[in-house]
PDB file of C-alpha atoms in Angstrom:
ATOM      1  CA  MET A   1      21.014  17.586-149.502  1.00 68.00           C
ATOM      2  CA  ASN A   2      19.489  16.597-145.781  1.00 89.00           C
ATOM      3  CA  LYS A   3      21.202  16.384-142.745  1.00 95.00           C
ATOM      4  CA  HIS A   4      19.771  13.571-141.819  1.00 98.00           C
ATOM      5  CA  LEU A   5      18.556  10.056-142.545  1.00 98.00           C
ATOM      6  CA  PHE A   6      15.741   8.199-141.270  1.00 98.00           C
ATOM      7  CA  LEU A   7      16.837   5.300-139.286  1.00 98.00           C
ATOM      8  CA  TYR A   8      13.977   3.564-137.253  1.00 98.00           C
ATOM      9  CA  ARG A   9      10.697   3.983-135.261  1.00 98.00           C
ATOM     10  CA  VAL A  10      10.034   2.348-132.708  1.00 98.00           C
ATOM     11  CA  LYS A  11       6.752  -0.066-133.483  1.00 98.00           C
ATOM     12  CA  ASP A  12       3.671   0.655-131.280  1.00 96.00           C
ATOM     13  CA  SER A  13       5.109   3.785-129.245  1.00 96.00           C
ATOM     14  CA  ASP A  14       3.351   6.533-127.663  1.00 95.00           C
ATOM     15  CA  ASP A  15       6.837   8.050-127.126  1.00 96.00           C
ATOM     16  CA  ARG A  16       7.523  11.207-128.432  1.00 97.00           C
ATOM     17  CA  ASP A  17      11.087  10.235-129.265  1.00 97.00           C
ATOM     18  CA  CYS A  18       9.977   7.220-131.536  1.00 98.00           C
ATOM     19  CA  CYS A  19      11.658   7.726-134.507  1.00 98.00           C
ATOM     20  CA  ALA A  20      15.459   7.833-135.212  1.00 98.00           C
ATOM     21  CA  TYR A  21      17.633   9.282-137.452  1.00 98.00           C
ATOM     22  CA  ILE A  22      21.656   9.735-138.099  1.00 98.00           C
ATOM     23  CA  ASP A  23      23.924  11.886-139.589  1.00 98.00           C
ATOM     24  CA  THR A  24      24.036  11.810-143.617  1.00 97.00           C
ATOM     25  CA  ALA A  25      27.545  12.341-143.481  1.00 96.00           C
ATOM     26  CA  GLY A  26      28.817   9.618-141.497  1.00 97.00           C
ATOM     27  CA  PRO A  27      31.228   8.862-139.358  1.00 97.00           C
ATOM     28  CA  LYS A  28      34.984  10.377-139.990  1.00 97.00           C
ATOM     29  CA  PHE A  29      37.990  10.996-138.329  1.00 98.00           C
ATOM     30  CA  GLU A  30      37.292  14.190-135.728  1.00 97.00           C
ATOM     31  CA  CYS A  31      40.311  16.309-134.069  1.00 97.00           C
ATOM     32  CA  ASN A  32      43.216  14.344-135.671  1.00 96.00           C
ATOM     33  CA  HIS A  33      43.011  12.031-133.527  1.00 97.00           C
ATOM     34  CA  TYR A  34      39.807   9.775-132.950  1.00 98.00           C
ATOM     35  CA  PHE A  35      36.852   8.369-135.173  1.00 98.00           C
ATOM     36  CA  SER A  36      33.606   9.572-134.931  1.00 98.00           C
ATOM     37  CA  SER A  37      30.614   7.012-133.762  1.00 98.00           C
ATOM     38  CA  ILE A  38      27.050   6.697-135.554  1.00 98.00           C
ATOM     39  CA  ARG A  39      24.601   8.352-133.127  1.00 98.00           C
ATOM     40  CA  LEU A  40      20.579   8.333-133.127  1.00 98.00           C
ATOM     41  CA  CYS A  41      19.372  11.920-132.669  1.00 98.00           C
ATOM     42  CA  GLY A  42      16.017  13.413-133.283  1.00 98.00           C
ATOM     43  CA  SER A  43      14.646  16.667-133.318  1.00 97.00           C
ATOM     44  CA  CYS A  44      13.955  16.708-129.439  1.00 96.00           C
ATOM     45  CA  TYR A  45      17.771  14.202-127.957  1.00 97.00           C
ATOM     46  CA  SER A  46      21.254  13.352-129.447  1.00 97.00           C
ATOM     47  CA  GLY A  47      22.866   9.560-128.496  1.00 96.00           C
ATOM     48  CA  GLY A  48      21.171   6.770-126.637  1.00 96.00           C
ATOM     49  CA  LYS A  49      20.728   3.050-127.191  1.00 97.00           C
ATOM     50  CA  PHE A  50      19.692   1.476-129.894  1.00 98.00           C
ATOM     51  CA  PRO A  51      16.993  -0.983-129.691  1.00 98.00           C
ATOM     52  CA  GLU A  52      16.484  -4.758-130.601  1.00 98.00           C
ATOM     53  CA  TYR A  53      15.550  -5.186-134.037  1.00 98.00           C
ATOM     54  CA  GLU A  54      12.312  -6.859-133.758  1.00 98.00           C
ATOM     55  CA  GLU A  55      11.518  -3.500-132.033  1.00 98.00           C
ATOM     56  CA  ILE A  56      11.341  -1.612-134.686  1.00 98.00           C
ATOM     57  CA  GLU A  57      10.408  -0.633-138.071  1.00 98.00           C
ATOM     58  CA  THR A  58      12.887   0.052-140.807  1.00 98.00           C
ATOM     59  CA  ILE A  59      14.338  -0.443-144.110  1.00 98.00           C
ATOM     60  CA  LEU A  60      17.494  -2.404-142.904  1.00 98.00           C
ATOM     61  CA  THR A  61      17.765  -5.451-142.731  1.00 98.00           C
ATOM     62  CA  LYS A  62      18.431  -6.979-139.780  1.00 98.00           C
ATOM     63  CA  ASP A  63      22.125  -7.822-140.245  1.00 98.00           C
ATOM     64  CA  GLU A  64      22.649  -4.476-141.736  1.00 98.00           C
ATOM     65  CA  TYR A  65      21.092  -2.626-139.386  1.00 98.00           C
ATOM     66  CA  GLU A  66      23.254  -5.067-136.584  1.00 98.00           C
ATOM     67  CA  GLU A  67      26.544  -4.115-138.672  1.00 98.00           C
ATOM     68  CA  ILE A  68      25.684  -0.385-137.310  1.00 98.00           C
ATOM     69  CA  ILE A  69      25.694  -1.695-133.932  1.00 98.00           C
ATOM     70  CA  SER A  70      28.915  -3.891-134.000  1.00 98.00           C
ATOM     71  CA  PHE A  71      30.606  -0.822-136.422  1.00 98.00           C
ATOM     72  CA  ASN A  72      30.037   1.278-133.037  1.00 98.00           C
ATOM     73  CA  ILE A  73      31.679  -1.315-131.259  1.00 98.00           C
ATOM     74  CA  PHE A  74      34.702  -1.240-133.052  1.00 98.00           C
ATOM     75  CA  ILE A  75      35.200   1.964-134.010  1.00 98.00           C
ATOM     76  CA  LYS A  76      35.090   2.990-129.971  1.00 98.00           C
ATOM     77  CA  ALA A  77      37.840  -0.077-129.392  1.00 98.00           C
ATOM     78  CA  LEU A  78      39.786   2.313-131.750  1.00 98.00           C
ATOM     79  CA  ASP A  79      40.034   4.601-129.037  1.00 97.00           C
ATOM     80  CA  TYR A  80      41.943   8.416-128.686  1.00 97.00           C
ATOM     81  CA  GLY A  81      45.196   9.619-129.737  1.00 97.00           C
ATOM     82  CA  ILE A  82      44.717   8.468-133.250  1.00 98.00           C
ATOM     83  CA  THR A  83      47.720   9.496-135.642  1.00 97.00           C
ATOM     84  CA  LYS A  84      46.129  10.242-139.004  1.00 96.00           C
ATOM     85  CA  GLY A  85      48.195   7.633-140.919  1.00 96.00           C
ATOM     86  CA  ASP A  86      49.062   4.751-138.385  1.00 97.00           C
ATOM     87  CA  ASN A  87      47.570   1.321-138.277  1.00 98.00           C
ATOM     88  CA  ARG A  88      44.496   2.674-135.848  1.00 98.00           C
ATOM     89  CA  TYR A  89      43.931   5.093-138.339  1.00 98.00           C
ATOM     90  CA  LYS A  90      43.647   2.385-141.576  1.00 98.00           C
ATOM     91  CA  ALA A  91      41.597   0.273-139.380  1.00 98.00           C
ATOM     92  CA  GLY A  92      39.345   3.184-138.969  1.00 98.00           C
ATOM     93  CA  ILE A  93      38.975   4.119-142.486  1.00 98.00           C
ATOM     94  CA  LYS A  94      38.969   0.487-143.397  1.00 98.00           C
ATOM     95  CA  LEU A  95      35.433   0.373-140.812  1.00 98.00           C
ATOM     96  CA  ILE A  96      34.484   3.199-142.669  1.00 98.00           C
ATOM     97  CA  ASP A  97      34.370   1.959-145.731  1.00 98.00           C
ATOM     98  CA  SER A  98      32.791  -1.200-144.910  1.00 98.00           C
ATOM     99  CA  ILE A  99      29.517   0.549-143.755  1.00 98.00           C
ATOM    100  CA  LYS A 100      29.427   2.815-147.063  1.00 98.00           C
ATOM    101  CA  HIS A 101      26.521   0.658-148.874  1.00 98.00           C
ATOM    102  CA  ILE A 102      24.415   1.033-145.415  1.00 98.00           C
ATOM    103  CA  TYR A 103      24.377   4.791-145.955  1.00 98.00           C
ATOM    104  CA  ASP A 104      23.429   3.715-149.882  1.00 98.00           C
ATOM    105  CA  LYS A 105      21.116   1.961-149.081  1.00 98.00           C
ATOM    106  CA  LEU A 106      19.475   4.973-146.686  1.00 98.00           C
ATOM    107  CA  ASN A 107      19.848   7.021-149.278  1.00 97.00           C
ATOM    108  CA  SER A 108      17.928   5.312-151.739  1.00 98.00           C
ATOM    109  CA  ASP A 109      14.872   6.061-153.477  1.00 97.00           C
ATOM    110  CA  GLU A 110      13.560   2.351-151.859  1.00 98.00           C
ATOM    111  CA  ALA A 111      14.315   4.189-148.087  1.00 98.00           C
ATOM    112  CA  LEU A 112      12.788   7.821-149.296  1.00 97.00           C
ATOM    113  CA  ALA A 113       9.046   5.679-149.793  1.00 98.00           C
ATOM    114  CA  PHE A 114       9.720   3.766-147.003  1.00 98.00           C
ATOM    115  CA  PHE A 115      10.038   7.398-144.874  1.00 98.00           C
ATOM    116  CA  GLU A 116       7.483   8.744-146.273  1.00 98.00           C
ATOM    117  CA  LYS A 117       4.970   6.068-145.345  1.00 98.00           C
ATOM    118  CA  ILE A 118       6.163   6.496-141.690  1.00 98.00           C
ATOM    119  CA  GLN A 119       5.336  10.854-142.087  1.00 98.00           C
ATOM    120  CA  LYS A 120       2.264   9.963-142.939  1.00 98.00           C
ATOM    121  CA  SER A 121       1.761   7.695-140.315  1.00 98.00           C
ATOM    122  CA  GLU A 122       3.264  10.767-137.905  1.00 98.00           C
ATOM    123  CA  MET A 123       1.347  13.484-139.264  1.00 98.00           C
ATOM    124  CA  LYS A 124      -2.198  10.933-138.891  1.00 98.00           C
ATOM    125  CA  TYR A 125      -1.010  10.866-135.133  1.00 98.00           C
ATOM    126  CA  LEU A 126      -0.017  14.611-134.132  1.00 98.00           C
ATOM    127  CA  LYS A 127      -3.667  15.533-136.092  1.00 98.00           C
ATOM    128  CA  LYS A 128      -5.512  13.120-133.442  1.00 97.00           C
ATOM    129  CA  GLU A 129      -3.268  14.158-130.705  1.00 97.00           C
ATOM    130  CA  TYR A 130      -3.827  18.127-131.053  1.00 97.00           C
ATOM    131  CA  ASN A 131      -6.507  17.602-133.230  1.00 97.00           C
ATOM    132  CA  LEU A 132      -5.125  19.191-136.267  1.00 98.00           C
ATOM    133  CA  SER A 133      -6.404  19.744-140.032  1.00 98.00           C
ATOM    134  CA  ASP A 134      -4.384  18.991-143.216  1.00 98.00           C
ATOM    135  CA  ARG A 135      -4.154  22.629-143.755  1.00 98.00           C
ATOM    136  CA  ASN A 136      -2.537  23.109-139.846  1.00 98.00           C
ATOM    137  CA  ILE A 137       0.085  20.105-141.047  1.00 98.00           C
ATOM    138  CA  GLU A 138       1.417  21.622-143.903  1.00 98.00           C
ATOM    139  CA  GLU A 139       1.452  24.916-142.136  1.00 98.00           C
ATOM    140  CA  ILE A 140       3.932  23.315-139.564  1.00 98.00           C
ATOM    141  CA  LEU A 141       6.289  21.471-142.296  1.00 97.00           C
ATOM    142  CA  ASN A 142       6.520  25.176-144.321  1.00 97.00           C
ATOM    143  CA  GLU A 143       7.513  26.715-141.181  1.00 97.00           C
ATOM    144  CA  TYR A 144      10.012  23.691-139.596  1.00 97.00           C
ATOM    145  CA  THR A 145      13.502  24.388-141.069  1.00 95.00           C
ATOM    146  CA  GLU A 146      14.926  21.157-139.704  1.00 96.00           C
ATOM    147  CA  ASP A 147      14.207  17.821-141.828  1.00 95.00           C
ATOM    148  CA  PHE A 148      13.206  15.914-139.387  1.00 98.00           C
ATOM    149  CA  ARG A 149       9.400  14.924-139.935  1.00 97.00           C
ATOM    150  CA  ASP A 150       7.943  12.975-137.369  1.00 98.00           C
ATOM    151  CA  ARG A 151       5.554  13.415-133.975  1.00 98.00           C
ATOM    152  CA  SER A 152       8.114  15.233-131.829  1.00 98.00           C
ATOM    153  CA  ILE A 153       8.680  17.947-134.103  1.00 98.00           C
ATOM    154  CA  VAL A 154       5.241  19.444-132.610  1.00 98.00           C
ATOM    155  CA  SER A 155       6.732  19.942-128.534  1.00 97.00           C
ATOM    156  CA  TYR A 156       3.625  21.638-127.752  1.00 97.00           C
ATOM    157  CA  ILE A 157       0.150  23.708-129.190  1.00 98.00           C
ATOM    158  CA  TYR A 158      -1.424  26.281-126.838  1.00 98.00           C
ATOM    159  CA  ASP A 159      -4.939  27.924-127.837  1.00 98.00           C
ATOM    160  CA  ASN A 160      -3.648  31.356-128.131  1.00 98.00           C
ATOM    161  CA  SER A 161      -0.740  33.947-128.225  1.00 97.00           C
ATOM    162  CA  GLU A 162      -1.592  35.192-124.360  1.00 96.00           C
ATOM    163  CA  GLU A 163      -1.749  31.274-123.418  1.00 97.00           C
ATOM    164  CA  ALA A 164       1.666  31.079-125.130  1.00 97.00           C
ATOM    165  CA  GLY A 165       2.750  34.179-123.309  1.00 96.00           C
ATOM    166  CA  ARG A 166       2.097  33.000-120.139  1.00 94.00           C
ATOM    167  CA  GLU A 167       3.259  29.738-120.069  1.00 95.00           C
ATOM    168  CA  GLU A 168       6.776  30.914-121.892  1.00 95.00           C
ATOM    169  CA  ALA A 169       6.712  33.818-118.987  1.00 94.00           C
ATOM    170  CA  TRP A 170       6.699  31.531-116.395  1.00 92.00           C
ATOM    171  CA  GLN A 171       9.157  28.714-117.607  1.00 92.00           C
ATOM    172  CA  LEU A 172      11.559  31.747-118.113  1.00 93.00           C
ATOM    173  CA  GLY A 173      11.100  32.941-114.574  1.00 89.00           C
ATOM    174  CA  TYR A 174      10.026  36.113-115.906  1.00 91.00           C
ATOM    175  CA  VAL A 175       6.440  35.705-113.547  1.00 89.00           C
ATOM    176  CA  LYS A 176       5.967  33.652-110.635  1.00 84.00           C
ATOM    177  CA  ASP A 177       3.454  31.539-109.109  1.00 77.00           C
ATOM    178  CA  ASP A 178       3.265  33.469-105.819  1.00 75.00           C
ATOM    179  CA  ASP A 179       4.343  37.029-107.434  1.00 76.00           C
ATOM    180  CA  SER A 180       0.692  38.897-107.709  1.00 77.00           C
ATOM    181  CA  ILE A 181       2.782  42.505-109.130  1.00 80.00           C
ATOM    182  CA  SER A 182       4.060  40.757-111.715  1.00 76.00           C
ATOM    183  CA  SER A 183       1.872  38.224-112.819  1.00 74.00           C
ATOM    184  CA  LYS A 184      -0.808  41.497-112.990  1.00 80.00           C
ATOM    185  CA  TYR A 185       1.131  43.900-115.073  1.00 87.00           C
ATOM    186  CA  PHE A 186       3.130  41.105-117.354  1.00 91.00           C
ATOM    187  CA  ASP A 187       1.512  41.556-120.727  1.00 94.00           C
ATOM    188  CA  TYR A 188       0.790  38.146-121.680  1.00 94.00           C
ATOM    189  CA  GLU A 189      -0.680  38.488-124.704  1.00 95.00           C
ATOM    190  CA  LYS A 190       2.175  40.873-126.503  1.00 96.00           C
ATOM    191  CA  PHE A 191       4.729  38.756-125.263  1.00 97.00           C
ATOM    192  CA  GLY A 192       3.178  35.827-127.049  1.00 97.00           C
ATOM    193  CA  GLU A 193       2.776  37.988-130.019  1.00 97.00           C
ATOM    194  CA  ASP A 194       6.655  38.689-130.189  1.00 98.00           C
ATOM    195  CA  LEU A 195       7.675  34.742-129.348  1.00 97.00           C
ATOM    196  CA  VAL A 196       5.460  34.192-133.146  1.00 98.00           C
ATOM    197  CA  GLU A 197       7.353  36.813-134.322  1.00 97.00           C
ATOM    198  CA  TYR A 198      10.461  36.428-133.563  1.00 97.00           C
ATOM    199  CA  ASP A 199      11.325  33.223-131.841  1.00 97.00           C
ATOM    200  CA  GLU A 200      11.911  30.568-134.410  1.00 97.00           C
ATOM    201  CA  TYR A 201      10.197  28.424-131.616  1.00 98.00           C
ATOM    202  CA  PHE A 202       7.072  29.506-132.107  1.00 98.00           C
ATOM    203  CA  MET A 203       4.239  29.805-134.740  1.00 98.00           C
ATOM    204  CA  GLU A 204       0.874  30.224-135.146  1.00 98.00           C
ATOM    205  CA  LEU A 205      -1.402  28.800-136.971  1.00 98.00           C
ATOM    206  CA  CYS A 206      -4.457  29.904-139.295  1.00 97.00           C
ATOM    207  CA  ASP A 207      -7.210  28.938-136.710  1.00 97.00           C
ATOM    208  CA  GLY A 208      -4.717  31.353-133.950  1.00 97.00           C
ATOM    209  CA  ARG A 209      -3.321  28.724-131.678  1.00 98.00           C
ATOM    210  CA  VAL A 210       0.330  28.491-131.374  1.00 98.00           C
ATOM    211  CA  VAL A 211       2.470  25.891-131.990  1.00 98.00           C
ATOM    212  CA  ARG A 212       5.941  25.368-129.483  1.00 98.00           C
ATOM    213  CA  LEU A 213       8.600  23.583-132.168  1.00 98.00           C
ATOM    214  CA  SER A 214      11.418  21.248-130.905  1.00 97.00           C
ATOM    215  CA  TYR A 215      15.010  22.102-132.439  1.00 95.00           C
TER     216      TYR A 215
END
């Protein structure tokens, strides 16, 4: 079972994080004293503001989408320090029951078909952005272990393992721009090859390019 349900994509957006998901499990009673709300998430983020309905593509109607926003307002208003079985607890359970139909819809065959169309469009975006082939896309989707399926799963694509190793070594502080010794003797290619071999964030395509994935 997937951990996330696709909720929406922001229309006509070049933003990496234009697609939003919610947890399949839904809100629940947490730590024996409060109820969680419905949080947006993606491969690179968690949380954030819900955009206006007119700004997004979603399987939900406007009323259904706004039910989620209203639910969050009311569930947060219950606050903390709730005791299981008290009036606030009963109110929270009632609120959760009131949005089950929305989760049912997001789990429906209709929603799955809608998400498949979004996925195709998102993979088309990646193909154009990084000059990827259908085979490259298949390789990436087969390698990526989360259930997000949009442009954000690709963080960057390097020309080869040496370039990937060089950039990651610099990002991690193993080498510095003004340190000629470490830069001269650091084996970027071997480091890049090991990233591909042992680090889940990196994979090599059939054409030798290296993809940095987002988790």
